[in-house]
Amino acid sequence: MKNPYLPELARIINFRDETPDTRTFEIEPISNDEIRGMPGQFVEVMVFGYGEAPFSISGIRNHPIELTVRRIGTVTNALFKLSQGDIVGVRGPFGRGWPLEKLFNKNILIIAGGIGLAPLRPLIHFIINNRYRFGNVDLLYGARTPELLLYKDELERWSREINVHLTVDKPEPEWRGRVGVVTILFDEIDIDPSSTIALQCGPPIMMHFVTRKLRELGFSDNNIYLSLERLMKCGMGMCGKCTVSGTYVCLNGPVFQCREIRGFIERVPEIGE
Amino acid sequence: MSISGVKLLRSYLITKSNLYELLERISERNKLYAPLRHGDQVVLDLAKSINDILIDYIGHSTLPLKKILIPPREILYEYWIEKKSVTINDNLDKIASERIVIFGIRACDIKSIEILDKVFLREFHDPYYKKRRENTVIIGLTCVSPDKNCFCYFTRSGPEITSGYDLLLTKINEHYLVDVGSEKGESIIISNKELFSDATPESLEVKARIVKETIIKIKDKNDLPFFNEVYDQLVKRFDSREWKEISSLCLSCGKCNFVCPTCTCFDIIDEFDPIRNRGKRIRVWDSCHFLSFTRVASGEIFRKDRSSRIKQRIYHKIVYSVNDIGTISCTGCGRCIEVCPVGIDIREIVRNLAR
């Protein structure tokens, strides 16, 4: 059996800047094996000489997988110094992604904050590619500034297939859209909580308020899903760093049904009452 | 001996001098770890001389068995970078194929193996752990002199243990009763037949009596609920105000984690030599009491409050483990009590919360 601690060597095929501090990398194993990720799963990327960090998969349409990375620590700073053709290591994919089978024939409400749109992007691609299998689809997306919105050109294209609602905390002069936290966008949508599944990813404080709002609107905890960010060091349910109330986020998450989280005895800030 | 497919594991007797002879033979072909005297401590370490091995000692070794199966610091792999390529060398290949024999551990440590197995050999198999585990023979030694902090009776992990070992020795007067727990154990007996005699019915009775006496010794020092029966009470008291009080003492030093036979959380760190372009990924023990334990890239720390960290360890042992692997993961060894610099005592915590 393959040693799951050893990364597979992979090449950076391409990259593009999304924002001043965020970049999307296309990565492909040099063995030409496919990394078969599902929307919402994550991989561990080893930047040789620096270390390893978990990243959610932000694109699985093509042969190379895509990872949208914010430059924030040692590993990501080192990753940003690499160029086309450079080698990294990849382990995974790991974890449980978005519950695709529960979404068919439902209305979909996606709520994202900042870099939190990255793990939702493969789901949005999946929905758009199978558009007839879903009812109304709304995306509520907020970023700190217009400049920090991810996938700007795609947002435009997505808006032809799904309803895209945007807001920023701090507008720039040319910004014509909404200003404020992502929950203000709820006034733009008309949803039936009983036939809608809500899926969210963003900073804990955002998810906290979004979850609260969803419950106010009458959403049951069964129809709310969240992707939790925790320190998934090994990715395999051993190192213990990602556990929440004893549950391994790397094995049983990162996507959880709100009801599962509600059953935890340890407080989870993302749904805190 | 086999009756309808069930192998009956037998018991034998061995004299003290034959036991030393057995250990001598074992040490010739294996890495033999045993309890040794180190200052005022008993340490589990490589026995250089058979005469150094402690056979009658109080309590247990300072560090538990996990230090052998998951070393405090272990290189997982090494790599070097050349121009546009990277070569990886798995350190698994270097884990000696020589066999390890661990002699003289108590029920509390034998029980821990069952828990370690459930963590390291489930959905994913940890190959480093697995290789060592497969190469390891366990020869336990029944505890007859529990230390002042021992409470294995209340975690139902001792002083008697009936599985998890290959051989289990119990001192019976001038002999040692040898219980066989596995085929590996049986094969040790077979290849050293002349050192053993068959167990007598009296010796089995003496063992039963000794175990009873040891339980009484533990009960005399402890007035505790059974730790596998306090799940509901602990769940109910997760937000109890008492936690503030308990955690106000805690220094978050992590000693309790490091000496615990079932605290397995680890970090993986990197070492890199920029001149030779070589690096190592190294697994090191970690502690859920450290503030950095839950820190993610964005800087968020999910257990900022000291009480949330002390609760993490206690609830892991008594509640989360039951959910996760079906058993509590405290084996009652009392090491965390011994080493705590401020006197935090898991027995008191559980006793109070279970009330």
Short mmCIF file of C-alpha atoms in Angstrom, two decimals, chain A residues 2 41 43 46 56 91-92 101 104 119 130 142 146 158 164-166 185 201 205 226 254:
data_model
loop_
_atom_site.label_atom_id
_atom_site.label_comp_id
_atom_site.label_asym_id
_atom_site.label_seq_id
_atom_site.Cartn_x
_atom_site.Cartn_y
_atom_site.Cartn_z
CA LYS A 2 1.17 3.50 -0.81
CA GLN A 41 -12.58 18.35 -0.82
CA VAL A 43 -5.47 18.53 -0.80
CA MET A 46 4.09 20.43 -0.05
CA SER A 56 -9.46 23.36 -0.83
CA ARG A 91 -1.40 14.50 -1.07
CA GLY A 92 -5.10 13.77 -1.24
CA GLU A 101 -26.71 14.02 -4.29
CA PHE A 104 -30.64 17.78 -7.29
CA PRO A 119 -14.17 25.64 -2.29
CA ASN A 130 -25.96 20.44 -15.03
CA GLY A 142 -19.12 39.38 -0.22
CA PRO A 146 -14.21 45.23 -5.06
CA TRP A 158 -22.03 32.78 -13.95
CA VAL A 164 -25.20 36.44 -8.57
CA HIS A 165 -25.50 39.00 -5.77
CA LEU A 166 -22.40 40.90 -4.70
CA LEU A 185 -27.97 40.51 0.31
CA CYS A 201 -18.07 29.05 3.35
CA ILE A 205 -17.94 35.38 11.94
CA LEU A 226 -20.96 24.73 6.11
CA PRO A 254 -14.68 19.94 5.98
#
